Coordinates of C-alpha atoms in Angstrom, one line a residue:
M1 CA -84.8 -13.1 -15.2
K2 CA -82.4 -10.3 -15.6
K3 CA -85.2 -7.7 -15.5
A4 CA -86.5 -9.2 -12.3
S5 CA -83.1 -9.2 -10.8
N6 CA -82.7 -5.5 -11.8
T7 CA -86.1 -4.7 -10.2
D8 CA -85.2 -6.5 -7.0
S9 CA -81.9 -4.6 -6.8
Y10 CA -83.4 -1.2 -7.2
L11 CA -86.1 -2.1 -4.7
H12 CA -83.5 -3.3 -2.2
I13 CA -81.5 -0.1 -2.5
L14 CA -84.7 2.0 -2.1
K15 CA -85.8 0.0 0.9
Y16 CA -82.6 0.4 2.8
I17 CA -82.0 4.0 1.9
S18 CA -85.5 4.7 3.2
L19 CA -85.0 2.6 6.4
F20 CA -81.7 4.2 7.5
G21 CA -82.6 7.6 6.1
G22 CA -85.8 7.5 8.1
V23 CA -83.8 7.2 11.4
Q24 CA -81.5 10.0 10.2
V25 CA -84.6 12.2 9.5
L26 CA -85.9 11.7 13.0
N27 CA -82.4 12.5 14.5
V28 CA -82.1 15.6 12.3
L29 CA -85.6 16.9 13.2
I30 CA -84.7 16.6 16.9
G31 CA -81.3 18.1 16.2
I32 CA -83.0 21.0 14.3
V33 CA -85.0 21.9 17.4
R34 CA -81.8 21.8 19.5
N35 CA -79.8 23.9 17.1
K36 CA -82.6 26.4 16.9
F37 CA -82.5 26.9 20.7
V38 CA -78.7 27.0 20.7
A39 CA -78.6 29.6 17.9
M40 CA -81.2 31.8 19.7
L41 CA -79.5 31.4 23.1
L42 CA -75.8 31.7 22.1
G43 CA -75.9 33.5 18.7
P44 CA -73.3 33.1 15.9
Q45 CA -70.3 33.5 18.4
G46 CA -71.5 30.7 20.6
V47 CA -72.2 28.4 17.6
G48 CA -68.8 29.2 16.3
L49 CA -67.2 28.4 19.7
I50 CA -69.0 25.0 19.8
S51 CA -67.8 24.3 16.3
L52 CA -64.2 25.0 17.1
F53 CA -64.3 22.9 20.3
N54 CA -66.0 20.0 18.5
S55 CA -63.5 20.1 15.6
T56 CA -60.5 20.1 17.9
T57 CA -61.7 17.3 20.2
K58 CA -62.6 15.3 17.1
L59 CA -59.1 15.7 15.8
I60 CA -57.6 14.4 19.1
S61 CA -60.1 11.6 19.2
D62 CA -59.5 10.5 15.6
S63 CA -55.7 10.6 16.2
T64 CA -55.8 8.4 19.3
N65 CA -58.7 5.9 19.0
F66 CA -56.7 3.3 17.0
G67 CA -59.6 3.1 14.5
I68 CA -61.3 0.6 16.8
S69 CA -64.8 1.8 16.0
M70 CA -64.4 0.6 12.4
S71 CA -61.8 -2.2 12.5
A72 CA -63.4 -4.1 15.5
V73 CA -66.6 -4.6 13.5
R74 CA -64.9 -7.0 11.1
N75 CA -63.5 -9.3 13.8
I76 CA -66.7 -9.4 15.9
S77 CA -68.9 -9.9 12.8
E78 CA -66.8 -12.9 11.7
D79 CA -67.1 -14.5 15.1
Y80 CA -70.9 -13.8 15.2
D81 CA -71.4 -15.3 11.7
Q82 CA -69.5 -18.4 12.7
N83 CA -71.4 -18.9 15.9
N84 CA -68.1 -19.0 17.8
E85 CA -69.3 -17.8 21.2
E86 CA -66.0 -18.4 23.0
K87 CA -64.0 -16.4 20.3
L88 CA -66.7 -13.7 20.3
T89 CA -66.5 -13.2 24.0
E90 CA -62.7 -13.0 23.9
D91 CA -62.8 -10.5 21.0
I92 CA -65.3 -8.3 22.8
A93 CA -63.1 -8.3 25.9
L94 CA -60.2 -7.4 23.6
V95 CA -62.1 -4.5 22.0
R96 CA -63.0 -3.2 25.4
S97 CA -59.5 -3.4 26.7
W98 CA -58.0 -1.6 23.7
S99 CA -60.8 1.0 23.8
L100 CA -59.9 1.7 27.5
L101 CA -56.3 2.2 26.5
A102 CA -57.3 4.5 23.7
A103 CA -59.5 6.5 26.0
L104 CA -56.6 7.0 28.5
L105 CA -54.2 7.9 25.7
G106 CA -56.7 10.5 24.2
F107 CA -57.4 11.9 27.7
F108 CA -53.8 12.6 28.6
I109 CA -52.8 13.8 25.1
C110 CA -55.7 16.4 25.1
I111 CA -54.5 17.7 28.5
F112 CA -50.8 17.8 27.4
L113 CA -51.6 19.6 24.1
S114 CA -54.2 22.0 25.5
P115 CA -51.9 25.1 25.5
L116 CA -51.0 24.5 21.9
L117 CA -54.6 23.8 20.9
S118 CA -55.6 27.1 22.5
R119 CA -52.9 29.1 20.9
Y120 CA -53.3 27.8 17.3
T121 CA -57.0 27.4 17.3
F122 CA -57.9 30.8 18.8
A123 CA -54.6 32.7 18.3
W124 CA -54.3 33.3 22.1
D125 CA -53.9 31.2 25.2
G126 CA -57.2 32.0 26.9
H127 CA -58.9 28.6 26.2
T128 CA -56.2 26.3 27.7
L129 CA -58.4 25.4 30.7
H130 CA -61.4 24.7 28.4
F131 CA -59.4 22.1 26.4
I132 CA -58.2 20.5 29.7
L133 CA -61.8 20.2 30.8
L134 CA -62.8 18.8 27.4
S135 CA -60.3 15.9 27.7
P136 CA -63.1 13.6 29.2
C137 CA -64.9 14.1 25.9
V138 CA -62.1 12.4 24.0
A139 CA -62.0 9.5 26.5
L140 CA -65.8 9.0 26.6
T141 CA -65.9 9.0 22.8
A142 CA -63.3 6.3 22.5
L143 CA -65.1 4.1 25.0
A144 CA -68.5 4.6 23.2
G145 CA -66.8 3.8 19.9
G146 CA -65.7 0.4 21.1
E147 CA -69.2 -0.4 22.4
L148 CA -70.9 0.7 19.2
A149 CA -68.5 -1.5 17.2
I150 CA -69.6 -4.5 19.4
L151 CA -73.3 -3.7 18.7
K152 CA -72.7 -3.3 14.9
G153 CA -70.7 -6.6 14.8
V154 CA -73.5 -8.6 16.5
R155 CA -76.2 -7.0 14.2
K156 CA -78.1 -5.1 16.8
L157 CA -79.3 -2.5 14.3
R158 CA -82.5 -1.7 16.0
A159 CA -80.7 -1.0 19.2
L160 CA -78.2 1.2 17.4
A161 CA -81.1 3.2 15.8
A162 CA -82.7 3.6 19.3
I163 CA -79.4 4.7 20.8
S164 CA -78.9 7.4 18.2
V165 CA -82.4 8.8 18.7
Y166 CA -82.2 8.8 22.5
N167 CA -78.7 10.4 22.3
V168 CA -80.1 13.3 20.3
L169 CA -83.1 13.6 22.6
G170 CA -80.8 13.6 25.6
A171 CA -78.7 16.3 24.1
L172 CA -81.8 18.4 23.6
V173 CA -83.2 17.9 27.0
L174 CA -80.0 18.3 29.0
T175 CA -78.0 21.0 27.2
V176 CA -80.7 23.6 26.2
P177 CA -81.5 24.4 29.9
L178 CA -77.8 24.8 30.6
Y179 CA -77.4 27.2 27.7
Y180 CA -80.5 29.1 28.9
F181 CA -79.3 29.6 32.4
F182 CA -75.5 29.9 31.9
G183 CA -75.0 31.0 28.3
D184 CA -71.5 30.5 26.8
A185 CA -70.2 29.2 30.2
A186 CA -72.2 26.0 29.7
I187 CA -70.6 25.1 26.4
V188 CA -67.8 22.9 27.8
P189 CA -69.9 21.2 30.5
S190 CA -72.6 20.5 27.8
L191 CA -70.1 18.9 25.4
V192 CA -68.8 16.6 28.2
L193 CA -72.4 15.7 29.3
M194 CA -73.4 14.8 25.7
A195 CA -70.4 12.4 25.4
L196 CA -71.3 10.8 28.7
V197 CA -74.9 10.3 27.7
Q198 CA -73.8 8.6 24.5
L199 CA -71.5 6.2 26.4
L200 CA -74.2 5.4 29.1
L201 CA -76.9 4.7 26.4
T202 CA -74.5 2.4 24.5
I203 CA -73.0 0.5 27.4
M204 CA -76.5 -0.1 28.9
V205 CA -77.3 -2.2 25.9
S206 CA -74.0 -3.8 25.2
R207 CA -73.4 -4.7 28.9
R208 CA -76.7 -6.6 29.0
L209 CA -75.6 -8.7 26.0
Y210 CA -72.0 -9.2 27.0
P211 CA -70.9 -8.5 30.6
F212 CA -68.0 -6.0 30.9
R213 CA -64.6 -7.7 31.1
V214 CA -61.1 -6.3 30.3
S215 CA -57.6 -7.6 30.7
F216 CA -54.3 -5.7 30.3
Q217 CA -52.0 -8.8 30.2
K218 CA -49.5 -8.4 27.4
T219 CA -50.2 -11.8 25.9
F220 CA -53.9 -11.0 25.7
L221 CA -53.5 -7.5 24.3
D222 CA -51.1 -8.8 21.6
K223 CA -54.0 -10.7 20.1
G224 CA -55.5 -7.3 19.1
W225 CA -52.6 -6.1 16.9
G226 CA -54.3 -7.2 13.8
M227 CA -57.3 -5.1 14.6
I228 CA -55.1 -2.1 15.5
R229 CA -53.2 -2.4 12.2
L230 CA -56.4 -2.5 10.2
G231 CA -57.7 0.5 12.1
T232 CA -54.6 2.5 11.2
A233 CA -55.9 3.4 7.8
F234 CA -59.1 4.8 9.3
V235 CA -57.1 6.7 11.9
F236 CA -55.0 8.4 9.3
A237 CA -58.1 9.2 7.2
G238 CA -59.8 10.7 10.3
I239 CA -56.7 12.8 11.1
L240 CA -56.6 14.1 7.6
G241 CA -60.3 15.0 7.5
S242 CA -60.4 16.5 11.0
G243 CA -57.1 18.4 10.4
A244 CA -58.4 19.9 7.2
D245 CA -61.6 20.9 8.9
L246 CA -59.7 22.5 11.8
I247 CA -57.4 24.4 9.5
I248 CA -60.3 25.9 7.6
R249 CA -62.3 26.9 10.8
S250 CA -59.2 28.3 12.5
Y251 CA -58.3 30.3 9.4
L252 CA -61.8 31.8 9.2
N253 CA -61.6 32.7 12.9
N254 CA -58.1 34.3 12.6
V255 CA -58.7 36.3 9.4
S256 CA -62.3 37.2 10.2
D257 CA -64.1 36.4 13.5
I258 CA -65.8 33.7 15.4
A259 CA -69.2 34.7 13.9
T260 CA -67.9 33.8 10.5
V261 CA -67.1 30.3 11.8
G262 CA -70.6 30.1 13.0
F263 CA -72.0 31.1 9.5
Y264 CA -69.7 28.6 7.9
N265 CA -70.7 25.8 10.2
S266 CA -74.4 26.6 9.7
A267 CA -74.2 26.5 5.9
F268 CA -72.2 23.3 6.1
M269 CA -74.6 21.6 8.5
M270 CA -77.7 22.6 6.5
T271 CA -76.4 21.2 3.2
M272 CA -73.7 18.6 3.8
V273 CA -75.4 17.1 6.8
Y274 CA -79.1 17.7 6.7
A275 CA -79.5 17.4 2.9
G276 CA -77.0 14.5 3.0
M277 CA -79.2 12.2 5.1
I278 CA -79.9 10.1 2.0
F279 CA -76.2 8.9 2.2
S280 CA -76.7 7.3 5.6
A281 CA -77.3 3.8 4.1
M282 CA -73.9 3.7 2.3
E283 CA -71.9 2.3 5.2
T284 CA -74.6 0.0 6.6
D285 CA -76.0 -1.6 3.4
Y286 CA -74.1 -0.6 0.3
F287 CA -70.6 -1.2 1.6
P288 CA -71.2 -4.9 2.7
R289 CA -72.9 -5.7 -0.7
L290 CA -70.0 -4.1 -2.6
S291 CA -67.4 -6.0 -0.5
G292 CA -69.2 -9.3 -1.2
A293 CA -68.9 -8.8 -5.0
N294 CA -65.3 -7.4 -5.2
N295 CA -64.1 -10.3 -7.3
L296 CA -67.0 -10.2 -9.8
K297 CA -66.1 -7.4 -12.2
F298 CA -69.5 -7.0 -14.0
T299 CA -71.5 -7.4 -10.8
F300 CA -69.2 -5.0 -8.9
N301 CA -69.6 -2.3 -11.6
Q302 CA -73.4 -2.9 -11.6
I303 CA -73.7 -2.5 -7.8
V304 CA -71.8 0.8 -7.9
N305 CA -73.7 2.2 -10.8
R306 CA -77.1 1.3 -9.4
Q307 CA -76.3 2.9 -6.1
I308 CA -75.3 6.1 -7.9
E309 CA -78.4 6.0 -10.0
V310 CA -80.8 5.6 -7.1
T311 CA -79.0 8.1 -4.9
L312 CA -79.1 10.7 -7.7
L313 CA -82.7 10.1 -8.5
L314 CA -83.7 10.4 -4.8
I315 CA -81.6 13.4 -3.8
S316 CA -81.9 15.6 -6.9
P317 CA -85.6 16.7 -6.4
L318 CA -84.9 17.2 -2.7
L319 CA -82.0 19.5 -3.5
T320 CA -84.0 21.6 -6.0
F321 CA -86.7 22.2 -3.3
F322 CA -84.0 22.8 -0.7
L323 CA -82.5 25.5 -2.9
L324 CA -85.9 27.1 -3.4
F325 CA -86.8 27.4 0.3
L326 CA -83.3 27.9 1.7
P327 CA -83.9 31.4 3.0
Q328 CA -86.9 30.2 4.9
L329 CA -85.0 27.2 6.2
I330 CA -82.3 29.4 7.6
L331 CA -84.9 31.4 9.5
F332 CA -86.6 28.2 10.7
L333 CA -83.4 26.3 11.7
Y334 CA -81.4 29.2 13.1
S335 CA -82.5 32.9 13.0
D336 CA -82.2 36.0 10.8
K337 CA -78.7 36.5 12.3
F338 CA -77.5 33.6 10.2
L339 CA -78.7 34.9 6.8
P340 CA -75.1 35.7 5.8
A341 CA -74.6 32.0 5.4
L342 CA -77.2 31.8 2.6
S343 CA -74.9 32.4 -0.4
M344 CA -72.5 29.7 0.8
A345 CA -75.3 27.2 1.5
Q346 CA -76.7 27.8 -2.0
V347 CA -73.4 26.9 -3.7
L348 CA -72.9 23.9 -1.4
V349 CA -76.1 22.3 -2.9
L350 CA -74.1 21.8 -6.1
A351 CA -71.5 19.9 -4.1
M352 CA -74.2 17.5 -3.1
Y353 CA -74.9 16.4 -6.7
I354 CA -71.2 15.7 -7.1
R355 CA -71.1 13.8 -3.8
A356 CA -73.9 11.6 -4.9
I357 CA -71.7 10.3 -7.7
R358 CA -68.4 10.4 -5.8
L359 CA -69.3 8.7 -2.6
P360 CA -70.2 5.3 -4.0
V361 CA -67.0 5.3 -6.1
E362 CA -64.9 6.2 -3.0
Y363 CA -66.0 2.9 -1.3
I364 CA -64.3 0.9 -4.1
P365 CA -60.8 0.9 -2.6
L366 CA -62.1 -0.1 0.8
A367 CA -64.2 -2.9 -0.7
K368 CA -61.0 -4.1 -2.4
G369 CA -59.1 -3.9 0.9
D370 CA -56.8 -1.3 -0.7
S371 CA -56.3 0.9 2.4
K372 CA -53.3 2.7 0.9
S373 CA -55.2 3.8 -2.2
Y374 CA -58.1 5.0 0.1
L375 CA -55.7 7.1 2.2
L376 CA -54.1 8.5 -1.0
L377 CA -57.4 9.7 -2.4
E378 CA -58.6 11.0 1.0
G379 CA -55.3 13.0 1.3
L380 CA -55.8 14.5 -2.1
Y381 CA -59.3 15.6 -1.3
D382 CA -58.2 17.2 1.9
I383 CA -55.5 19.1 0.1
F384 CA -58.0 20.3 -2.6
L385 CA -60.5 21.2 0.2
V386 CA -58.1 23.3 2.3
S387 CA -56.5 25.1 -0.7
L388 CA -59.7 26.0 -2.5
V389 CA -61.7 27.0 0.5
L390 CA -59.0 29.3 1.8
L391 CA -58.5 30.7 -1.7
G392 CA -62.3 31.1 -2.2
F393 CA -62.8 32.8 1.1
W394 CA -59.9 35.2 0.5
K395 CA -61.4 36.2 -2.9
W396 CA -65.2 36.1 -2.3
G397 CA -65.9 35.5 1.4
L398 CA -68.3 32.8 2.4
F399 CA -69.7 32.5 -1.1
G400 CA -66.1 31.7 -2.2
A401 CA -65.8 29.1 0.6
G402 CA -68.8 27.3 -0.8
L403 CA -67.3 27.4 -4.3
G404 CA -64.1 26.0 -2.9
I405 CA -66.0 23.0 -1.3
A406 CA -67.8 22.4 -4.6
G407 CA -64.6 22.7 -6.6
A408 CA -62.7 20.3 -4.3
G409 CA -65.5 17.8 -4.7
L410 CA -65.4 18.0 -8.5
L411 CA -61.6 17.6 -8.6
N412 CA -61.8 14.7 -6.2
L413 CA -64.5 13.0 -8.3
V414 CA -62.1 13.2 -11.3
C415 CA -59.3 11.7 -9.3
V416 CA -61.4 9.0 -7.7
Y417 CA -63.0 8.0 -11.0
G418 CA -59.7 8.1 -12.9
Y419 CA -58.1 6.0 -10.2
A420 CA -61.0 3.4 -10.1
Y421 CA -61.0 3.3 -13.9
A422 CA -57.3 2.5 -14.2
R423 CA -56.8 0.3 -11.1
Y424 CA -60.0 -1.6 -10.7
G425 CA -61.6 -1.4 -14.2
Y426 CA -64.6 0.5 -13.0
R427 CA -66.8 2.1 -15.6
L428 CA -69.6 4.6 -15.2
S429 CA -72.7 3.5 -17.0
S430 CA -74.3 5.6 -19.7
S431 CA -77.5 5.9 -17.6
V432 CA -75.5 7.3 -14.7
M433 CA -73.9 9.9 -17.0
R434 CA -77.3 10.8 -18.5
Y435 CA -79.0 11.2 -15.1
A436 CA -76.1 13.1 -13.7
A437 CA -76.0 15.6 -16.6
L438 CA -79.7 16.1 -16.6
H439 CA -80.2 16.6 -12.8
F440 CA -77.0 18.7 -12.4
S441 CA -78.2 21.0 -15.2
I442 CA -81.6 21.4 -13.5
G443 CA -79.9 22.1 -10.2
L444 CA -77.6 24.7 -11.7
L445 CA -80.6 26.5 -13.4
V446 CA -82.5 26.5 -10.1
L447 CA -79.4 28.0 -8.4
L448 CA -79.3 30.8 -11.0
C449 CA -83.0 31.4 -10.6
V450 CA -83.0 31.7 -6.8
R451 CA -80.1 34.1 -6.9
S452 CA -81.9 36.3 -9.4
D453 CA -83.5 39.7 -8.4
D454 CA -86.5 38.9 -10.5
E455 CA -89.3 37.5 -8.3
W456 CA -90.9 35.6 -11.2
M457 CA -87.6 33.9 -12.0
R458 CA -86.9 33.2 -8.3
W459 CA -90.3 31.6 -7.6
G460 CA -92.1 30.8 -10.9
V461 CA -89.3 29.3 -13.0
A462 CA -87.5 27.8 -10.1
S463 CA -90.7 26.1 -8.9
L464 CA -91.3 24.7 -12.4
L465 CA -87.8 23.3 -12.5
C466 CA -88.3 21.6 -9.1
V467 CA -91.5 19.9 -10.4
V468 CA -89.6 18.8 -13.6
S469 CA -86.8 17.2 -11.5
T470 CA -89.4 15.4 -9.4
I471 CA -91.3 14.0 -12.3
V472 CA -88.2 12.8 -14.1
S473 CA -87.0 11.0 -10.9
L474 CA -90.4 9.4 -10.2
R475 CA -90.8 8.2 -13.8
V476 CA -87.3 6.6 -13.9
M477 CA -87.7 5.0 -10.4
K478 CA -91.2 3.7 -11.4
A479 CA -89.8 2.1 -14.5
K480 CA -86.7 0.6 -13.0
S481 CA -87.8 -0.5 -9.6
G482 CA -91.4 -1.7 -10.2
L483 CA -92.1 0.3 -7.0
W484 CA -95.6 1.4 -8.1
N485 CA -96.6 -2.2 -8.9
A486 CA -95.3 -3.4 -5.6
L487 CA -97.3 -0.8 -3.7
I488 CA -100.5 -1.7 -5.7
S489 CA -99.9 -5.4 -5.1
K490 CA -99.5 -4.7 -1.3
V491 CA -102.7 -2.7 -1.2
K492 CA -104.7 -5.4 -3.1
N493 CA -103.4 -8.1 -0.8
K494 CA -104.7 -6.2 2.2
F495 CA -108.1 -5.8 0.7
V496 CA -108.3 -9.5 -0.2
R497 CA -107.4 -10.5 3.3
H498 CA -110.0 -8.1 4.8
A499 CA -112.6 -9.5 2.3
K500 CA -111.8 -13.1 3.4
D501 CA -112.1 -12.1 7.1

């Protein structure tokens, strides 16, 4: 029975990583097309400008949205599971009321702080008007966050997937023509338009399910203080993360130029976002399973370790091939102007191996309801990140910035695991350590090969190592998940049905 249970668990993880990862792949493919156009039309300077505007508005949004997009899911989900329609309707109205207040707060704070944002982000005051015009982005994002929380709480996962796809499609269709005709002058209007499209797509679905109703009576709003308190931890975590990101990009802009910010952003997007699609199932599937077992020590450890194993086995072969073809990917995704980002992107691949181990462990404090510990660990990571990236860039340029991100991830892994070991009794399994050591070693060897001047090393040996990584992962997944047997059984059943017909 234990073997069957293990097989089911591995199949379950593979199934949901494939499901949610598939949606992410589609979104990324559409996003790649858009980014290619943006890179060609605006160049590194335009991409860097978009990056700084996005980082700044995200910081304001994370600081003023009360964490509703995360905390509201819990209340609505509880009402939905209990079939309490009256309470569900009331909580949805409460979420919308607080979301509207958050939108207004973010809108006015963005306007009020626009001179400071311009001065400290760009080292001069020439972008004050741009930040004022971007204030609707903050408001629209807060409103969309509340509506998305409602859809998550009532389990409308297909609708959420469709919204994400249509949102990326809308960004492609609407913004690329603007960049073509107006160039850099279209950046601010395009960002506002993208935020509006996301809100309209979301509210079209949520409003059909639950008609829009808000109330600003004090007695009604007071019922939401529990939700707001819960969201505070997420707000602070968002502020820390967005602040660290903004400090790094502003530093790069001030000590170098806006093109360097564009290179940094491109390398980060290619590795931490595109190659990290496999992590998309963490919040949707893994986190709820982990939360349900937080009082069962053995099962809890088992869930974390299996998630790490499957994530490592899936992402490791992808990362080796990613390293091998990274120069071609830069040309495909962006243009030859972005080749200075290559060295940073190569080092960032190593950070992805570390993240595959670190991320499942980072969810442990949240699953335990220990928001203070979560904030402590997030704060430590942001300190490591800013310190090491700034030091690395000062010493070795963009390559050093990549080393800084990888180093921050490694230090954070040590802290997160040490904390989980001491506070929650979590233990890494021997199989996790074995797979991690093997695949990280292969990845490091591939990195050394692709950075070699010897063509035979760069292509011959590196390609062989990619094949080895793939074979190792497939053999382990076949043995542990019974995936091959499940596929054979499915094919046989289809043939049997056709024969009977």
